[in-house]
XYZ file of C-alpha atoms in Angstrom:
641
model
C 105.259 85.588 9.223
C 103.410 83.368 7.005
C 106.087 80.645 7.087
C 106.174 80.612 10.901
C 102.481 80.124 10.938
C 102.726 77.085 8.582
C 105.281 75.488 10.822
C 102.872 75.843 13.905
C 100.171 74.210 12.004
C 102.358 71.195 11.221
C 103.374 70.526 14.785
C 99.981 70.696 15.959
C 98.712 68.205 13.461
C 101.517 65.779 14.424
C 100.587 65.937 18.145
C 97.023 65.089 17.143
C 98.134 62.174 15.256
C 100.229 60.968 17.945
C 97.348 61.268 20.158
C 95.055 59.089 18.042
C 97.651 56.470 17.431
C 98.034 55.867 21.201
C 94.214 55.968 21.563
C 93.813 53.300 19.108
C 96.424 51.028 20.607
C 94.614 51.505 23.939
C 91.345 50.242 22.226
C 92.915 47.327 20.617
C 94.316 46.398 24.112
C 90.814 46.809 25.355
C 89.186 44.764 22.715
C 91.522 42.088 23.407
C 90.881 42.010 26.890
C 87.165 41.994 26.022
C 87.570 39.048 23.692
C 89.305 36.888 26.233
C 86.616 37.763 28.831
C 83.818 36.738 26.574
C 85.444 33.565 25.861
C 85.643 32.732 29.384
C 81.923 33.523 29.700
C 81.229 31.342 26.838
C 83.039 28.557 28.341
C 81.226 29.113 31.730
C 77.984 29.257 29.820
C 78.464 26.073 28.518
C 79.451 24.396 31.264
C 76.478 25.727 33.240
C 74.135 24.482 30.333
C 75.770 21.210 30.898
C 74.865 21.401 34.580
C 71.140 22.898 34.313
C 69.955 20.383 31.431
C 69.251 17.492 33.670
C 67.429 19.938 36.058
C 65.388 21.194 32.911
C 64.294 17.796 31.948
C 63.215 17.080 35.452
C 61.197 20.208 35.471
C 59.110 19.302 32.221
C 58.142 15.931 33.860
C 57.152 17.538 36.908
C 55.093 19.928 34.843
C 53.457 17.069 32.912
C 52.894 15.281 36.203
C 51.024 18.478 37.476
C 48.965 18.624 34.493
C 47.936 14.984 34.908
C 47.175 15.270 38.469
C 45.377 18.368 37.982
C 43.237 16.659 34.966
C 42.899 13.434 37.228
C 41.528 15.544 39.942
C 39.004 17.149 37.704
C 38.022 13.868 36.468
C 37.317 12.487 39.735
C 35.583 15.677 40.680
C 33.291 14.814 37.785
C 33.034 11.197 38.531
C 32.281 12.072 41.856
C 29.361 14.194 40.574
C 28.132 11.218 38.509
C 27.949 9.283 41.646
C 25.655 12.099 42.914
C 23.579 12.520 39.714
C 20.888 9.883 40.938
C 20.591 11.782 44.254
C 20.431 15.023 42.612
C 17.787 13.986 39.903
C 15.582 11.845 41.835
C 13.225 14.286 43.123
C 12.836 15.838 39.747
C 12.376 12.433 37.854
C 9.943 11.035 40.306
C 7.855 14.126 40.209
C 7.347 13.828 36.530
C 7.232 16.189 33.658
C 5.623 19.605 33.677
C 3.516 19.726 30.636
C 3.960 23.415 30.091
C 7.682 23.216 30.422
C 9.327 19.925 29.260
C 12.954 20.756 28.636
C 14.090 20.733 32.229
C 12.768 17.192 32.456
C 14.632 16.087 29.319
C 17.741 17.735 30.719
C 17.458 15.565 33.925
C 16.965 12.553 31.785
C 20.119 13.487 29.666
C 22.224 14.114 32.751
C 21.183 10.478 33.887
C 22.129 8.966 30.621
C 25.479 10.659 30.596
C 26.221 9.309 34.267
C 25.268 5.867 33.285
C 27.521 6.135 30.289
C 30.401 7.336 32.349
C 30.008 4.988 35.386
C 29.759 2.071 32.822
C 33.499 2.516 32.385
C 34.378 1.976 36.002
C 34.873 -1.575 37.392
C 33.863 -0.544 40.695
C 31.001 -2.034 43.108
C 30.086 1.484 44.013
C 29.827 2.283 40.129
C 27.632 -0.766 39.714
C 25.376 0.418 42.479
C 25.262 3.887 41.315
C 24.249 2.850 37.651
C 21.447 0.632 38.913
C 19.994 3.660 40.862
C 20.401 5.685 37.691
C 18.864 2.825 35.574
C 15.831 2.698 37.755
C 15.345 6.563 37.563
C 15.791 6.363 33.693
C 12.960 3.869 33.704
C 10.754 5.961 35.850
C 11.634 8.908 33.698
C 11.127 7.472 30.196
C 7.913 5.804 31.702
C 6.577 9.185 32.650
C 7.362 10.582 29.338
C 5.674 7.751 27.641
C 2.511 8.267 29.884
C 2.624 11.854 28.823
C 2.840 10.937 25.385
C -0.171 8.422 25.842
C -2.060 11.436 27.809
C -1.470 14.072 24.818
C -2.354 11.162 22.339
C -5.702 10.546 23.883
C -6.643 14.080 24.058
C -7.967 13.789 20.398
C -8.406 10.276 20.074
C -12.104 9.778 21.068
C -13.493 8.908 17.833
C -14.841 10.915 14.836
C -17.742 10.691 12.307
C -15.864 10.201 9.089
C -19.108 10.323 7.123
C -19.364 13.935 7.898
C -16.400 14.878 5.767
C -15.736 14.280 2.089
C -12.332 13.331 2.004
C -9.502 12.376 4.303
C -7.893 15.656 4.238
C -11.070 17.299 6.011
C -10.946 14.662 8.888
C -9.874 16.519 12.144
C -6.781 15.128 13.921
C -4.816 17.380 16.180
C -3.984 20.981 16.330
C -0.542 21.518 14.582
C 1.000 22.693 17.916
C -0.126 19.438 19.568
C 1.215 17.401 16.468
C 4.577 19.291 17.041
C 4.923 18.469 20.654
C 3.991 14.867 20.015
C 6.405 14.615 17.241
C 9.126 15.930 19.367
C 8.467 13.713 22.248
C 8.184 10.726 19.949
C 11.454 11.389 18.454
C 13.148 11.929 21.824
C 11.539 8.558 23.357
C 12.603 6.739 20.306
C 16.132 8.014 20.533
C 16.881 7.599 23.958
C 14.820 4.214 24.093
C 17.787 2.821 21.934
C 20.416 4.374 23.724
C 19.506 3.103 27.161
C 17.990 -0.104 25.702
C 14.735 0.261 27.348
C 11.636 -1.164 25.733
C 9.309 1.527 25.612
C 7.057 -0.062 23.145
C 6.358 3.204 21.443
C 4.488 1.779 18.419
C 2.215 -0.456 20.407
C 1.474 2.614 22.804
C 0.385 4.706 19.512
C -1.339 1.800 18.027
C -3.405 0.872 21.213
C -4.710 4.256 21.412
C -5.294 5.180 17.858
C -6.711 1.596 17.127
C -9.410 2.671 19.753
C -10.098 5.706 18.092
C -10.511 4.026 14.664
C -12.702 1.578 16.279
C -15.058 4.217 17.907
C -15.134 5.924 14.447
C -15.989 2.925 12.582
C -18.401 1.332 15.019
C -21.511 3.036 13.846
C -20.934 1.482 10.535
C -20.597 -2.102 11.855
C -23.679 -1.684 13.872
C -25.677 -0.336 10.669
C -24.586 -3.586 8.784
C -25.677 -5.885 11.695
C -28.926 -3.841 12.135
C -29.565 -4.061 8.257
C -28.921 -7.907 8.453
C -31.237 -8.195 11.541
C -33.980 -6.153 9.769
C -33.971 -8.026 6.445
C -33.469 -11.594 7.403
C -35.959 -14.191 8.269
C -36.303 -17.380 9.975
C -34.877 -20.336 7.936
C -33.774 -23.966 9.059
C -31.976 -24.156 5.930
C -30.331 -20.613 5.636
C -27.364 -20.510 3.475
C -27.729 -24.340 2.503
C -29.884 -24.400 -0.479
C -29.844 -22.083 -3.659
C -32.786 -21.033 -5.631
C -35.119 -23.372 -7.670
C -33.700 -26.612 -6.201
C -35.790 -29.524 -6.697
C -38.199 -29.975 -3.747
C -41.776 -30.005 -2.958
C -41.514 -26.704 -1.142
C -39.354 -23.862 -1.830
C -36.734 -22.279 0.496
C -37.875 -19.243 2.445
C -36.007 -16.871 0.192
C -37.632 -18.253 -2.972
C -41.024 -17.970 -1.079
C -40.383 -14.356 -0.207
C -39.359 -13.396 -3.869
C -42.407 -15.402 -5.225
C -45.123 -14.389 -2.928
C -44.169 -10.969 -1.432
C -44.326 -7.980 -3.533
C -41.330 -5.970 -2.335
C -41.884 -2.346 -1.816
C -38.595 -1.308 -0.465
C -36.015 -1.712 -3.256
C -32.471 -1.219 -2.424
C -31.076 2.179 -3.587
C -27.641 2.531 -5.214
C -25.134 3.621 -2.621
C -27.117 3.068 0.335
C -25.516 -0.107 1.576
C -24.148 0.303 5.138
C -21.170 -2.065 3.978
C -20.648 0.310 1.056
C -20.325 3.341 3.468
C -18.093 1.331 5.804
C -15.824 0.777 2.933
C -15.739 4.283 1.765
C -15.202 5.663 5.347
C -12.532 3.143 6.441
C -10.555 4.148 3.417
C -10.884 7.942 4.279
C -10.045 7.178 8.224
C -6.860 5.137 7.010
C -5.574 7.894 4.837
C -6.110 10.433 7.485
C -4.446 8.361 10.288
C -1.377 7.225 7.707
C -0.903 11.157 7.218
C -0.975 11.843 11.105
C 1.391 8.902 12.100
C 3.785 10.194 9.557
C 3.808 13.682 11.214
C 3.938 12.278 14.739
C 6.139 9.097 14.835
C 9.956 8.875 13.612
C 10.201 7.782 9.995
C 12.001 4.583 11.198
C 8.783 3.371 13.058
C 6.097 5.127 11.389
C 5.112 2.622 8.982
C 5.099 -0.250 11.585
C 3.057 2.140 14.039
C 0.053 2.641 11.064
C 0.288 -0.940 10.131
C -0.387 -1.941 13.991
C -2.742 0.745 14.537
C -4.879 -0.288 11.418
C -4.738 -3.994 11.802
C -7.596 -4.683 13.959
C -9.973 -2.229 12.704
C -9.323 -3.808 8.883
C -9.878 -7.353 10.428
C -13.193 -5.936 11.941
C -14.161 -4.605 8.476
C -13.334 -8.124 7.047
C -15.629 -10.008 9.679
C -18.417 -7.682 9.030
C -17.880 -8.232 5.249
C -18.301 -11.882 5.715
C -21.538 -11.734 7.791
C -23.056 -9.431 4.796
C -21.850 -12.043 2.207
C -23.583 -14.728 4.382
C -26.719 -12.505 4.386
C -26.642 -12.335 0.964
C -26.408 -16.149 0.434
C -29.740 -16.593 2.069
C -31.599 -13.680 0.938
C -34.129 -13.056 -1.754
C -32.894 -12.148 -5.245
C -33.595 -8.462 -4.997
C -30.815 -8.507 -2.443
C -28.298 -8.998 -5.367
C -28.703 -5.374 -5.982
C -27.239 -4.651 -2.734
C -24.408 -7.253 -3.386
C -23.600 -5.577 -6.494
C -23.433 -1.922 -4.824
C -21.096 -3.516 -2.197
C -18.986 -5.195 -4.828
C -18.742 -2.174 -6.908
C -17.691 -0.160 -3.744
C -15.171 -2.706 -2.927
C -13.576 -2.876 -6.360
C -13.182 0.950 -6.286
C -11.126 0.859 -3.085
C -9.557 -2.360 -3.235
C -6.206 -1.089 -4.732
C -6.361 1.874 -2.330
C -6.800 -0.403 0.833
C -3.857 -2.491 -0.761
C -1.635 0.468 -1.040
C -2.346 1.673 2.367
C -1.865 -1.490 4.141
C 0.883 -3.999 4.114
C -1.466 -6.898 4.552
C -0.682 -9.899 5.957
C -1.231 -13.139 4.133
C -4.398 -13.863 6.112
C -5.737 -10.259 5.627
C -4.825 -10.031 2.134
C -6.818 -13.604 1.620
C -9.551 -12.352 3.655
C -9.999 -9.306 1.240
C -9.736 -11.203 -1.791
C -12.018 -13.961 -0.526
C -14.609 -11.406 0.426
C -14.696 -10.164 -3.078
C -14.481 -13.781 -4.520
C -17.473 -14.852 -2.404
C -19.175 -11.725 -3.617
C -18.509 -12.113 -7.214
C -19.549 -16.179 -7.217
C -22.893 -15.300 -5.263
C -23.575 -12.525 -8.006
C -22.747 -14.869 -10.884
C -24.807 -17.591 -9.454
C -27.811 -15.468 -9.039
C -28.167 -14.949 -12.859
C -28.862 -18.636 -13.203
C -30.857 -18.733 -10.095
C -33.439 -16.180 -11.563
C -33.809 -18.083 -14.588
C -34.328 -21.410 -12.724
C -36.954 -19.730 -10.537
C -38.734 -18.503 -13.511
C -38.605 -21.841 -15.144
C -39.891 -23.677 -12.110
C -41.784 -21.284 -9.713
C -44.880 -23.108 -8.464
C -44.666 -25.503 -5.866
C -46.830 -26.023 -2.569
C -45.945 -22.853 -1.008
C -45.598 -20.441 -4.052
C -48.809 -21.178 -6.040
C -50.280 -18.005 -7.669
C -53.437 -16.557 -6.164
C -56.503 -17.356 -7.708
C -57.388 -13.614 -8.646
C -55.807 -13.249 -12.210
C -53.740 -10.380 -11.000
C -50.250 -9.488 -11.702
C -48.195 -12.115 -10.057
C -45.770 -11.047 -7.312
C -43.166 -12.826 -9.058
C -43.645 -10.852 -12.349
C -43.649 -7.628 -10.512
C -40.583 -8.487 -8.383
C -38.501 -9.894 -11.457
C -39.230 -6.966 -13.731
C -38.650 -4.311 -10.772
C -35.338 -6.168 -10.083
C -34.373 -5.713 -13.884
C -35.225 -2.169 -13.646
C -32.775 -1.704 -10.979
C -30.282 -4.122 -12.353
C -29.472 -1.989 -15.349
C -28.320 0.644 -13.116
C -25.460 -1.400 -12.656
C -25.000 -1.885 -16.198
C -21.241 -0.841 -16.616
C -20.233 -3.356 -13.567
C -22.286 -6.212 -15.073
C -20.659 -6.055 -18.242
C -17.379 -6.492 -16.809
C -18.786 -9.353 -14.632
C -20.448 -11.103 -17.854
C -17.507 -10.673 -20.212
C -15.006 -13.065 -18.617
C -18.072 -15.465 -17.474
C -19.147 -15.831 -21.343
C -22.282 -15.575 -23.324
C -25.010 -17.850 -22.021
C -23.138 -18.719 -18.831
C -26.022 -18.449 -16.813
C -27.759 -21.439 -18.893
C -24.901 -23.600 -17.873
C -26.296 -26.737 -15.715
C -29.801 -26.199 -16.621
C -31.986 -28.577 -18.394
C -32.136 -28.232 -22.045
C -35.864 -27.398 -21.938
C -35.146 -24.471 -19.620
C -31.923 -23.128 -21.479
C -32.782 -20.756 -24.445
C -29.920 -22.264 -26.732
C -31.502 -20.438 -29.889
C -30.602 -17.086 -28.541
C -26.944 -15.583 -28.758
C -25.522 -12.306 -28.009
C -24.988 -10.148 -30.984
C -20.895 -10.042 -30.218
C -20.036 -12.521 -27.671
C -16.791 -10.725 -27.248
C -18.865 -7.598 -25.684
C -19.801 -7.389 -22.062
C -23.052 -5.219 -23.120
C -24.101 -7.618 -25.829
C -23.908 -10.703 -23.376
C -25.797 -8.615 -20.750
C -28.605 -7.896 -23.381
C -28.843 -11.519 -24.083
C -29.228 -12.033 -20.363
C -31.886 -9.680 -20.211
C -33.788 -11.308 -23.014
C -33.321 -14.582 -21.616
C -35.058 -13.525 -18.376
C -37.936 -11.842 -20.080
C -38.524 -15.200 -21.973
C -38.221 -17.074 -18.763
C -40.653 -14.794 -17.230
C -43.029 -15.062 -19.979
C -42.737 -19.024 -19.503
C -43.546 -18.361 -15.810
C -46.617 -16.427 -16.713
C -47.996 -19.357 -18.956
C -47.264 -21.803 -16.067
C -49.249 -19.641 -13.853
C -52.138 -19.449 -16.172
C -52.393 -23.076 -16.058
C -52.678 -22.911 -12.178
C -55.976 -20.963 -12.543
C -58.898 -23.149 -11.718
C -61.442 -21.335 -14.050
C -60.544 -21.016 -17.940
C -61.668 -17.435 -17.786
C -59.257 -16.472 -15.018
C -56.577 -18.259 -16.812
C -56.942 -16.128 -19.554
C -57.367 -12.872 -17.195
C -54.155 -14.075 -15.458
C -52.325 -14.279 -18.971
C -53.520 -10.649 -20.392
C -52.828 -9.086 -17.039
C -49.254 -10.342 -16.607
C -48.075 -10.006 -20.191
C -49.771 -6.632 -20.618
C -47.723 -5.556 -17.518
C -44.604 -7.034 -19.157
C -45.247 -5.476 -22.338
C -46.136 -2.170 -20.804
C -43.150 -2.198 -18.652
C -41.012 -2.771 -21.713
C -42.541 -0.198 -23.700
C -42.380 2.343 -20.925
C -38.785 1.940 -20.581
C -37.615 2.592 -24.493
C -35.550 5.538 -24.678
C -34.160 4.881 -28.267
C -33.194 7.995 -30.049
C -30.611 9.253 -27.394
C -27.310 8.008 -28.495
C -25.948 7.941 -25.040
C -25.914 4.222 -23.866
C -26.118 5.215 -20.501
C -29.690 6.433 -21.163
C -30.758 2.945 -22.425
C -33.579 1.707 -20.679
C -34.860 -1.884 -20.113
C -37.167 -1.854 -23.249
C -34.051 -0.749 -25.226
C -31.858 -3.373 -23.983
C -34.229 -6.181 -24.529
C -35.146 -4.962 -28.052
C -38.558 -4.289 -29.727
C -38.920 -7.820 -31.214
C -39.197 -9.289 -27.765
C -41.893 -6.615 -27.111
C -43.867 -7.578 -30.246
C -43.767 -11.223 -29.608
C -45.206 -10.572 -26.059
C -48.041 -8.476 -27.502
C -48.536 -11.426 -29.643
C -49.174 -13.582 -26.819
C -51.522 -11.117 -25.340
C -53.622 -11.079 -28.487
C -53.583 -14.928 -28.328
C -54.821 -14.943 -24.785
C -57.581 -12.199 -25.609
C -59.079 -14.866 -28.194
C -59.244 -17.404 -25.578
C -60.873 -14.904 -23.156
C -63.351 -14.152 -25.870
C -63.988 -17.916 -26.319
C -64.897 -18.240 -22.609
C -67.492 -15.620 -23.095
C -69.070 -16.966 -25.986
C -69.065 -20.417 -24.228
C -72.169 -19.079 -22.062
C -74.223 -18.774 -25.428
C -73.499 -22.248 -26.315
C -77.232 -23.096 -25.648
C -78.616 -20.632 -28.206
C -78.012 -22.932 -31.328
C -79.473 -26.112 -29.186
C -82.648 -27.432 -31.135
C -83.889 -29.377 -28.081
C -84.343 -26.417 -26.125
C -87.016 -23.653 -26.418
C -86.065 -19.809 -26.390
C -87.095 -19.402 -22.643
C -84.891 -22.492 -21.475
C -82.094 -21.178 -23.788
C -82.395 -17.736 -21.838
C -82.364 -19.271 -18.335
C -79.047 -21.179 -19.354
C -77.574 -17.863 -20.714
C -78.706 -15.887 -17.374
C -77.050 -18.521 -15.271
C -73.856 -18.723 -17.323
C -73.700 -14.767 -17.450
C -74.551 -14.176 -13.708
C -71.831 -16.665 -12.924
C -69.329 -15.229 -15.228
C -69.914 -11.474 -13.816
C -69.939 -12.606 -10.339
C -66.710 -14.566 -10.701
C -65.055 -11.350 -12.444
C -65.802 -9.403 -9.195
C -63.036 -11.422 -7.495
C -60.456 -10.755 -10.281
C -57.713 -8.173 -9.770
C -57.312 -5.940 -12.899
C -55.785 -2.714 -11.761
C -54.639 -1.461 -15.016
C -57.205 0.817 -16.452
C -56.133 -0.014 -20.118
C -56.249 -3.692 -19.496
C -59.669 -3.260 -17.680
C -60.979 -1.540 -20.790
C -59.809 -4.131 -23.098
C -61.102 -6.759 -21.248
C -64.732 -5.241 -20.761
C -64.428 -4.454 -24.582
C -63.880 -7.932 -25.437
C -66.304 -9.423 -23.303
C -69.169 -7.106 -24.480
C -67.979 -7.484 -28.263
C -68.127 -11.393 -27.464
C -71.856 -11.674 -26.345
C -73.766 -8.722 -27.121
C -74.043 -8.822 -30.945
C -74.749 -12.554 -30.791
C -77.407 -11.997 -27.847
C -79.186 -8.965 -29.873
C -79.457 -11.284 -32.749
C -80.725 -14.035 -30.647
C -83.555 -11.856 -29.321
C -84.355 -10.645 -32.943
C -84.371 -14.177 -34.095
C -86.865 -15.074 -31.066
C -89.576 -12.664 -30.798
C -91.546 -14.863 -28.245
C -93.680 -12.939 -26.258
C -95.053 -15.759 -23.973
C -95.188 -15.402 -19.966
C -92.287 -17.849 -19.915
C -90.062 -16.081 -22.160
C -90.773 -12.644 -20.364
C -89.762 -14.378 -17.128
C -86.854 -15.545 -18.790
C -86.110 -12.283 -19.974
C -83.739 -10.941 -17.233
C -81.528 -8.800 -19.211
C -81.762 -6.346 -22.190
C -78.369 -5.708 -24.126
C -78.190 -2.475 -22.354
C -78.489 -4.082 -19.165
C -75.795 -6.799 -20.188
C -73.322 -4.015 -21.284
C -73.855 -2.211 -18.069
C -73.000 -5.282 -16.081
C -69.828 -6.388 -17.953
C -68.988 -2.556 -17.629
C -68.767 -2.737 -13.953
C -67.908 -6.306 -13.288
C -64.108 -5.308 -12.599
C -64.877 -2.399 -10.350
C -64.406 -4.250 -7.088
């Protein structure tokens, strides 16, 4: 049984193997047929590719052509829209911008500008016509924006008082929102203006409006200067033509005024309208420069500022010329005013030059103004010396009252104010050199014996000048005394004026304070000068005493009896006392000194005469008009009127 089973299994396996062999053969045949079929398909596909390739290339060309046509149609649509832009935007452009909503108007202008750029590429008559319409609308639109810019700019350009503010930063200009709007509009206009080649003259628009603003703001100072000139000028046929102390039988009006009119209204430092003009024009220019930099584009901001400041600066120079011309024909005390103006101009000169790109004529105008002022100030030093050496002519003779002469009063007061400009003057004197004020003077007028303690120090030179002025003033007092018609009046004049000079110098000695700024006129002149003047006072007092003693010249006469001597004394005494009633001696110390000198001159000798002549005759009694006490009382009150 087991062997049968093994046989059966082998037969079955052989049958399966046979079946597999037959199946594989069928598959091989099928694979061969499939391969042959694929080869046929491959050949056919290749043939089909060769057939389709030209058709594919034509299709690509058609696709590109379609795309180009589609693009062209789109461009034509856009171009047709550009042709219609003028019509579409005309109403908006002509209506003008809405101040509260500016962007839509700017968009309209931008569309016009884009259309103009596009149509410029077309060489068509219709395109040229459309471009002309667009150009006209652009001019209208930009003009409307320019008008809006002007309108906004004018809102805060009505003038301001710069004197009310301590510096440029405090001067009000525009609210910050307005500055931003103006800046945006100015930037847009400047940009579009260049792109469309349309001259808006933006810088001129800004300058014309802001120039009027500056002119309104500064007009008050120009008016103040002109008012000052009118109020302090006087008629003169030779105004500005002659200097002080020129040889003539008559003085010019400026001399007459300084010699004969006691000036009660002296110039106070810093009060000059032109000095205020200078300070405030600088403040305004600084504020305007800051504003223009915020509003105008950088490329045109500097030009805008220069155009804005040009005319106000020219007006400032013109007013300065008027002020200098006024100084040239004014009394000497106006030199104080000139010094103040000169100092303020020097302080602000570099600031103005840094602010302004001055044209040649403007720069020359400023420099010439400073030069004229310095020349006038320098000449005034010599002019005062000349005037004091030769003050008295037909129309400047001193009054016959023996009082302090107007020229002495004005000169000393002038010097007291002058030393307030000591620092400025030392800088002026140093380059001019020691004794420059004596150049051109006759040798008898120049005090060549005096020299500055240090000729290389401006203060020493200034002190030398003050000493020379005081010497010249003392010389003037001596000349004035000689013009008095009575000997007694001559000595009263000398004592009165020299005492006034000495007291003024004594009262202005502040030595002991090491701060040179506190030095007074007496300190600067020096104590030796004061002592010399006091010596002149003593000499004049002796002369005054001699005139009193002269009325007793009859007492020693042997040919006259005592009564006749008394009659002659009484006549001389009465005449002397009567003449004193007309003399002006306002200084109580000088008055007491003169009274004491007069009393000491005659009362002792009068008492001696009475003791030596105890004549009791009726004739002597009638001649006995005054007792010594009566004489003292008369002398004590002779100057009261």
